[in-house]
Amino acid sequence: VVVQPPPPPPSKPNLWISDAIPFSINPVSVQAGNTTVLSDIKMMNDGTAASGNFNVGIYFSRDAAITTSDTLLKTVSFSSIAANSNFTLTNATTKTLTIPAGTAACNSGCYIGAIVDPTDAIDESNENDNALKYTPVTVTVPVAADLIISAPATLTVSPTSVVAGGTVTLPAYTVKNQGGTASGAFKVRYYLSSDSIITSGDTSLGA
């Protein structure tokens, strides 16, 4: 009886992100709706076969366990990497990430991380080293617009006594936005009130 040796294992790629370039972002503190830029990414294939074209998903996570259930910020496409070869992504546009507007503030415990081949489209010899890279991120939220009449301190009409049906004139005044976000277009409406607490429930005199 001739015992045949077992067949060699099939050739497969193995994709992972190298530590040669620290995985990081700049800036590390980002206002929701704004952008940050990833460091260069050095992709490794230390497998025995070319990888074929593949993707890397970049995610925002509220913990250090990066999964495909986290918020996808960008999918980066890579061309095939030969066996025992590497490729470094340096394109700044490709590495630019936008933190979605409306993201809640996060002072600690939040991360941006990468998952190689997030849909498991590539049959790799090791599937356990695809989601090991992440870096802390701080998310701030924009301060809303806050409109006030900043001057004069008191608006005094002229004349101060008028019959019903008559008119009065307001002095020039300054509207200030003391918030952190542009206001957009707005109106100022005038009211007649029987007390000094002016509300939209008072009698409108127009805008």
PDB file of C-alpha atoms in Angstrom:
ATOM      1  CA  VAL A   1       0.000   0.000   0.000  1.00  0.00           C
ATOM      2  CA  VAL A   2       1.375   3.368  -1.008  1.00  0.00           C
ATOM      3  CA  VAL A   3       0.454   6.126   1.409  1.00  0.00           C
ATOM      4  CA  GLN A   4       0.015   9.385  -0.414  1.00  0.00           C
ATOM      5  CA  PRO A   5       1.072  12.543   1.402  1.00  0.00           C
ATOM      6  CA  PRO A   6      -1.757  14.922   2.146  1.00  0.00           C
ATOM      7  CA  PRO A   7      -2.293  17.568  -0.498  1.00  0.00           C
ATOM      8  CA  PRO A   8      -0.753  20.933   0.272  1.00  0.00           C
ATOM      9  CA  PRO A   9      -3.150  23.499   1.672  1.00  0.00           C
ATOM     10  CA  PRO A  10      -4.677  25.765  -0.958  1.00  0.00           C
ATOM     11  CA  SER A  11      -2.877  29.030  -1.578  1.00  0.00           C
ATOM     12  CA  LYS A  12      -4.663  31.926   0.056  1.00  0.00           C
ATOM     13  CA  PRO A  13      -3.914  35.577   0.737  1.00  0.00           C
ATOM     14  CA  ASN A  14      -3.791  37.065   4.218  1.00  0.00           C
ATOM     15  CA  LEU A  15      -4.526  40.776   4.441  1.00  0.00           C
ATOM     16  CA  TRP A  16      -3.810  42.957   7.453  1.00  0.00           C
ATOM     17  CA  ILE A  17      -2.733  46.501   8.329  1.00  0.00           C
ATOM     18  CA  SER A  18       0.892  46.893   9.329  1.00  0.00           C
ATOM     19  CA  ASP A  19       2.036  48.584  12.547  1.00  0.00           C
ATOM     20  CA  ALA A  20       4.956  50.121  10.627  1.00  0.00           C
ATOM     21  CA  ILE A  21       2.804  53.241  10.234  1.00  0.00           C
ATOM     22  CA  PRO A  22       0.834  53.960  13.440  1.00  0.00           C
ATOM     23  CA  PHE A  23      -2.909  54.008  12.771  1.00  0.00           C
ATOM     24  CA  SER A  24      -4.000  57.533  13.709  1.00  0.00           C
ATOM     25  CA  ILE A  25      -6.102  60.543  12.686  1.00  0.00           C
ATOM     26  CA  ASN A  26      -5.445  64.281  12.522  1.00  0.00           C
ATOM     27  CA  PRO A  27      -7.072  66.142  14.139  1.00  0.00           C
ATOM     28  CA  VAL A  28      -8.094  63.810  16.954  1.00  0.00           C
ATOM     29  CA  SER A  29     -10.890  66.164  18.063  1.00  0.00           C
ATOM     30  CA  VAL A  30     -13.546  66.659  15.400  1.00  0.00           C
ATOM     31  CA  GLN A  31     -16.778  68.621  15.388  1.00  0.00           C
ATOM     32  CA  ALA A  32     -19.722  66.569  14.123  1.00  0.00           C
ATOM     33  CA  GLY A  33     -20.151  67.328  10.427  1.00  0.00           C
ATOM     34  CA  ASN A  34     -16.450  68.111   9.956  1.00  0.00           C
ATOM     35  CA  THR A  35     -13.523  66.057   8.717  1.00  0.00           C
ATOM     36  CA  THR A  36     -10.372  64.372   9.938  1.00  0.00           C
ATOM     37  CA  VAL A  37      -7.617  62.645   7.961  1.00  0.00           C
ATOM     38  CA  LEU A  38      -6.300  59.126   8.469  1.00  0.00           C
ATOM     39  CA  SER A  39      -2.626  58.335   8.611  1.00  0.00           C
ATOM     40  CA  ASP A  40      -1.152  56.455   5.655  1.00  0.00           C
ATOM     41  CA  ILE A  41      -2.260  52.812   5.673  1.00  0.00           C
ATOM     42  CA  LYS A  42       0.290  50.093   4.922  1.00  0.00           C
ATOM     43  CA  MET A  43      -1.601  47.027   3.738  1.00  0.00           C
ATOM     44  CA  MET A  44       0.175  43.686   3.995  1.00  0.00           C
ATOM     45  CA  ASN A  45      -0.462  40.406   2.214  1.00  0.00           C
ATOM     46  CA  ASP A  46       1.724  37.756   3.843  1.00  0.00           C
ATOM     47  CA  GLY A  47      -0.298  34.937   2.336  1.00  0.00           C
ATOM     48  CA  THR A  48       0.665  32.589  -0.469  1.00  0.00           C
ATOM     49  CA  ALA A  49      -1.652  34.012  -3.143  1.00  0.00           C
ATOM     50  CA  ALA A  50      -2.545  37.376  -4.601  1.00  0.00           C
ATOM     51  CA  SER A  51      -5.447  38.995  -2.781  1.00  0.00           C
ATOM     52  CA  GLY A  52      -7.553  40.210  -5.654  1.00  0.00           C
ATOM     53  CA  ASN A  53      -9.198  43.596  -5.350  1.00  0.00           C
ATOM     54  CA  PHE A  54     -10.576  44.240  -1.873  1.00  0.00           C
ATOM     55  CA  ASN A  55     -12.058  46.900   0.400  1.00  0.00           C
ATOM     56  CA  VAL A  56     -11.237  48.326   3.802  1.00  0.00           C
ATOM     57  CA  GLY A  57     -14.110  49.787   5.812  1.00  0.00           C
ATOM     58  CA  ILE A  58     -13.417  52.729   8.126  1.00  0.00           C
ATOM     59  CA  TYR A  59     -15.852  52.947  11.048  1.00  0.00           C
ATOM     60  CA  PHE A  60     -16.784  55.217  13.938  1.00  0.00           C
ATOM     61  CA  SER A  61     -17.386  53.259  17.133  1.00  0.00           C
ATOM     62  CA  ARG A  62     -18.331  54.072  20.720  1.00  0.00           C
ATOM     63  CA  ASP A  63     -16.052  51.297  21.970  1.00  0.00           C
ATOM     64  CA  ALA A  64     -12.774  49.692  20.946  1.00  0.00           C
ATOM     65  CA  ALA A  65     -14.435  46.597  19.462  1.00  0.00           C
ATOM     66  CA  ILE A  66     -14.730  47.661  15.824  1.00  0.00           C
ATOM     67  CA  THR A  67     -17.473  45.776  13.979  1.00  0.00           C
ATOM     68  CA  THR A  68     -19.539  46.215  10.830  1.00  0.00           C
ATOM     69  CA  SER A  69     -22.438  47.250  13.087  1.00  0.00           C
ATOM     70  CA  ASP A  70     -20.595  50.491  13.840  1.00  0.00           C
ATOM     71  CA  THR A  71     -21.059  53.657  11.762  1.00  0.00           C
ATOM     72  CA  LEU A  72     -19.391  53.284   8.370  1.00  0.00           C
ATOM     73  CA  LEU A  73     -17.480  56.449   7.490  1.00  0.00           C
ATOM     74  CA  LYS A  74     -15.856  55.335   4.254  1.00  0.00           C
ATOM     75  CA  THR A  75     -15.082  52.308   2.135  1.00  0.00           C
ATOM     76  CA  VAL A  76     -11.580  52.392   0.669  1.00  0.00           C
ATOM     77  CA  SER A  77     -10.951  50.216  -2.391  1.00  0.00           C
ATOM     78  CA  PHE A  78      -7.572  48.560  -2.963  1.00  0.00           C
ATOM     79  CA  SER A  79      -6.203  46.839  -6.031  1.00  0.00           C
ATOM     80  CA  SER A  80      -4.874  43.297  -5.702  1.00  0.00           C
ATOM     81  CA  ILE A  81      -1.701  42.830  -3.641  1.00  0.00           C
ATOM     82  CA  ALA A  82       0.620  40.022  -4.666  1.00  0.00           C
ATOM     83  CA  ALA A  83       1.610  37.297  -2.207  1.00  0.00           C
ATOM     84  CA  ASN A  84       4.200  38.429   0.337  1.00  0.00           C
ATOM     85  CA  SER A  85       3.837  42.033  -0.805  1.00  0.00           C
ATOM     86  CA  ASN A  86       2.435  45.284   0.546  1.00  0.00           C
ATOM     87  CA  PHE A  87       0.926  48.569  -0.563  1.00  0.00           C
ATOM     88  CA  THR A  88       0.800  51.911   1.255  1.00  0.00           C
ATOM     89  CA  LEU A  89      -2.233  54.156   0.809  1.00  0.00           C
ATOM     90  CA  THR A  90      -1.134  57.801   0.822  1.00  0.00           C
ATOM     91  CA  ASN A  91      -3.880  59.653  -1.076  1.00  0.00           C
ATOM     92  CA  ALA A  92      -5.159  62.427   1.219  1.00  0.00           C
ATOM     93  CA  THR A  93      -8.595  62.616  -0.431  1.00  0.00           C
ATOM     94  CA  THR A  94      -9.141  58.897   0.016  1.00  0.00           C
ATOM     95  CA  LYS A  95      -8.098  59.128   3.676  1.00  0.00           C
ATOM     96  CA  THR A  96     -10.354  62.097   4.523  1.00  0.00           C
ATOM     97  CA  LEU A  97     -13.226  61.092   6.813  1.00  0.00           C
ATOM     98  CA  THR A  98     -16.379  63.009   7.701  1.00  0.00           C
ATOM     99  CA  ILE A  99     -17.910  62.557  11.148  1.00  0.00           C
ATOM    100  CA  PRO A 100     -21.653  62.557  10.382  1.00  0.00           C
ATOM    101  CA  ALA A 101     -23.601  65.655  11.353  1.00  0.00           C
ATOM    102  CA  GLY A 102     -25.830  64.840  14.297  1.00  0.00           C
ATOM    103  CA  THR A 103     -23.285  62.516  15.918  1.00  0.00           C
ATOM    104  CA  ALA A 104     -23.596  62.865  19.696  1.00  0.00           C
ATOM    105  CA  ALA A 105     -20.653  64.359  21.566  1.00  0.00           C
ATOM    106  CA  CYS A 106     -18.026  61.929  22.822  1.00  0.00           C
ATOM    107  CA  ASN A 107     -15.219  63.052  25.119  1.00  0.00           C
ATOM    108  CA  SER A 108     -13.726  59.599  25.680  1.00  0.00           C
ATOM    109  CA  GLY A 109     -14.247  55.975  24.739  1.00  0.00           C
ATOM    110  CA  CYS A 110     -14.896  56.576  21.034  1.00  0.00           C
ATOM    111  CA  TYR A 111     -12.715  55.307  18.208  1.00  0.00           C
ATOM    112  CA  ILE A 112     -12.160  55.278  14.485  1.00  0.00           C
ATOM    113  CA  GLY A 113     -11.175  51.819  13.324  1.00  0.00           C
ATOM    114  CA  ALA A 114     -10.562  49.819  10.172  1.00  0.00           C
ATOM    115  CA  ILE A 115     -11.870  46.446   9.063  1.00  0.00           C
ATOM    116  CA  VAL A 116     -10.082  44.759   6.185  1.00  0.00           C
ATOM    117  CA  ASP A 117     -12.467  42.967   3.814  1.00  0.00           C
ATOM    118  CA  PRO A 118     -15.539  43.774   5.940  1.00  0.00           C
ATOM    119  CA  THR A 119     -17.884  41.691   3.787  1.00  0.00           C
ATOM    120  CA  ASP A 120     -15.566  38.632   3.800  1.00  0.00           C
ATOM    121  CA  ALA A 121     -15.352  38.716   0.013  1.00  0.00           C
ATOM    122  CA  ILE A 122     -11.751  37.448   0.136  1.00  0.00           C
ATOM    123  CA  ASP A 123     -11.067  33.881   1.312  1.00  0.00           C
ATOM    124  CA  GLU A 124      -8.044  34.404   3.570  1.00  0.00           C
ATOM    125  CA  SER A 125      -5.785  32.030   5.443  1.00  0.00           C
ATOM    126  CA  ASN A 126      -6.406  34.070   8.626  1.00  0.00           C
ATOM    127  CA  GLU A 127      -9.671  35.918   9.134  1.00  0.00           C
ATOM    128  CA  ASN A 128      -8.850  36.942  12.701  1.00  0.00           C
ATOM    129  CA  ASP A 129      -6.488  39.833  11.984  1.00  0.00           C
ATOM    130  CA  ASN A 130      -8.833  42.021   9.939  1.00  0.00           C
ATOM    131  CA  ALA A 131     -10.217  44.326  12.640  1.00  0.00           C
ATOM    132  CA  LEU A 132      -7.289  45.065  14.939  1.00  0.00           C
ATOM    133  CA  LYS A 133      -6.585  48.737  14.129  1.00  0.00           C
ATOM    134  CA  TYR A 134      -8.321  51.640  15.871  1.00  0.00           C
ATOM    135  CA  THR A 135      -7.468  55.047  17.279  1.00  0.00           C
ATOM    136  CA  PRO A 136      -9.259  57.348  19.773  1.00  0.00           C
ATOM    137  CA  VAL A 137     -11.377  60.238  18.547  1.00  0.00           C
ATOM    138  CA  THR A 138     -13.121  63.046  20.413  1.00  0.00           C
ATOM    139  CA  VAL A 139     -16.373  64.323  18.903  1.00  0.00           C
ATOM    140  CA  THR A 140     -17.703  67.770  19.716  1.00  0.00           C
ATOM    141  CA  VAL A 141     -21.033  69.238  18.670  1.00  0.00           C
ATOM    142  CA  PRO A 142     -21.526  72.722  17.216  1.00  0.00           C
ATOM    143  CA  VAL A 143     -23.060  75.328  19.485  1.00  0.00           C
ATOM    144  CA  ALA A 144     -26.413  76.343  18.024  1.00  0.00           C
ATOM    145  CA  ALA A 145     -27.128  79.845  16.770  1.00  0.00           C
ATOM    146  CA  ASP A 146     -28.303  82.219  19.515  1.00  0.00           C
ATOM    147  CA  LEU A 147     -29.788  85.503  18.311  1.00  0.00           C
ATOM    148  CA  ILE A 148     -30.223  88.490  20.617  1.00  0.00           C
ATOM    149  CA  ILE A 149     -30.774  92.227  20.282  1.00  0.00           C
ATOM    150  CA  SER A 150     -27.480  93.458  21.675  1.00  0.00           C
ATOM    151  CA  ALA A 151     -27.961  97.216  21.354  1.00  0.00           C
ATOM    152  CA  PRO A 152     -29.453  99.445  22.515  1.00  0.00           C
ATOM    153  CA  ALA A 153     -30.006  98.007  25.993  1.00  0.00           C
ATOM    154  CA  THR A 154     -33.668  99.128  25.908  1.00  0.00           C
ATOM    155  CA  LEU A 155     -35.819  99.641  22.843  1.00  0.00           C
ATOM    156  CA  THR A 156     -37.876 102.823  23.221  1.00  0.00           C
ATOM    157  CA  VAL A 157     -40.538 103.690  20.656  1.00  0.00           C
ATOM    158  CA  SER A 158     -41.300 107.199  19.488  1.00  0.00           C
ATOM    159  CA  PRO A 159     -43.735 108.600  20.370  1.00  0.00           C
ATOM    160  CA  THR A 160     -44.314 106.726  23.607  1.00  0.00           C
ATOM    161  CA  SER A 161     -48.025 107.599  23.615  1.00  0.00           C
ATOM    162  CA  VAL A 162     -50.159 106.808  20.607  1.00  0.00           C
ATOM    163  CA  VAL A 163     -53.861 106.443  19.841  1.00  0.00           C
ATOM    164  CA  ALA A 164     -55.208 103.165  18.496  1.00  0.00           C
ATOM    165  CA  GLY A 165     -54.548 103.024  14.767  1.00  0.00           C
ATOM    166  CA  GLY A 166     -51.529 105.311  15.057  1.00  0.00           C
ATOM    167  CA  THR A 167     -47.894 104.434  14.385  1.00  0.00           C
ATOM    168  CA  VAL A 168     -44.693 104.404  16.369  1.00  0.00           C
ATOM    169  CA  THR A 169     -41.075 104.159  15.299  1.00  0.00           C
ATOM    170  CA  LEU A 170     -38.374 101.962  16.763  1.00  0.00           C
ATOM    171  CA  PRO A 171     -34.760 103.135  16.915  1.00  0.00           C
ATOM    172  CA  ALA A 172     -32.041 101.344  14.971  1.00  0.00           C
ATOM    173  CA  TYR A 173     -30.928  98.207  16.770  1.00  0.00           C
ATOM    174  CA  THR A 174     -28.303  95.506  16.432  1.00  0.00           C
ATOM    175  CA  VAL A 175     -29.010  91.779  16.220  1.00  0.00           C
ATOM    176  CA  LYS A 176     -26.095  89.641  17.397  1.00  0.00           C
ATOM    177  CA  ASN A 177     -25.551  85.917  16.934  1.00  0.00           C
ATOM    178  CA  GLN A 178     -23.759  84.864  20.102  1.00  0.00           C
ATOM    179  CA  GLY A 179     -23.926  81.167  19.212  1.00  0.00           C
ATOM    180  CA  GLY A 180     -21.387  79.021  17.422  1.00  0.00           C
ATOM    181  CA  THR A 181     -23.300  78.289  14.198  1.00  0.00           C
ATOM    182  CA  ALA A 182     -24.512  80.567  11.422  1.00  0.00           C
ATOM    183  CA  SER A 183     -28.159  81.479  11.902  1.00  0.00           C
ATOM    184  CA  GLY A 184     -29.406  81.395   8.367  1.00  0.00           C
ATOM    185  CA  ALA A 185     -32.089  83.862   7.287  1.00  0.00           C
ATOM    186  CA  PHE A 186     -34.511  84.948  10.018  1.00  0.00           C
ATOM    187  CA  LYS A 187     -37.186  87.499  10.885  1.00  0.00           C
ATOM    188  CA  VAL A 188     -37.794  89.789  13.838  1.00  0.00           C
ATOM    189  CA  ARG A 189     -41.464  90.134  14.726  1.00  0.00           C
ATOM    190  CA  TYR A 190     -42.901  92.979  16.823  1.00  0.00           C
ATOM    191  CA  TYR A 191     -45.592  92.563  19.468  1.00  0.00           C
ATOM    192  CA  LEU A 192     -47.898  94.712  21.573  1.00  0.00           C
ATOM    193  CA  SER A 193     -48.034  93.436  25.136  1.00  0.00           C
ATOM    194  CA  SER A 194     -49.845  94.475  28.290  1.00  0.00           C
ATOM    195  CA  ASP A 195     -46.763  93.583  30.358  1.00  0.00           C
ATOM    196  CA  SER A 196     -42.986  93.484  29.975  1.00  0.00           C
ATOM    197  CA  ILE A 197     -42.898  89.729  29.265  1.00  0.00           C
ATOM    198  CA  ILE A 198     -43.041  89.586  25.483  1.00  0.00           C
ATOM    199  CA  THR A 199     -44.231  86.286  24.032  1.00  0.00           C
ATOM    200  CA  SER A 200     -45.607  85.075  20.715  1.00  0.00           C
ATOM    201  CA  GLY A 201     -48.988  84.997  22.452  1.00  0.00           C
ATOM    202  CA  ASP A 202     -49.056  88.797  22.497  1.00  0.00           C
ATOM    203  CA  THR A 203     -50.605  90.879  19.698  1.00  0.00           C
ATOM    204  CA  SER A 204     -48.443  90.722  16.565  1.00  0.00           C
ATOM    205  CA  LEU A 205     -47.680  94.036  14.885  1.00  0.00           C
ATOM    206  CA  GLY A 206     -45.828  92.501  11.955  1.00  0.00           C
ATOM    207  CA  ALA A 207     -42.279  91.525  11.037  1.00  0.00           C
TER     208      ALA A 207
END
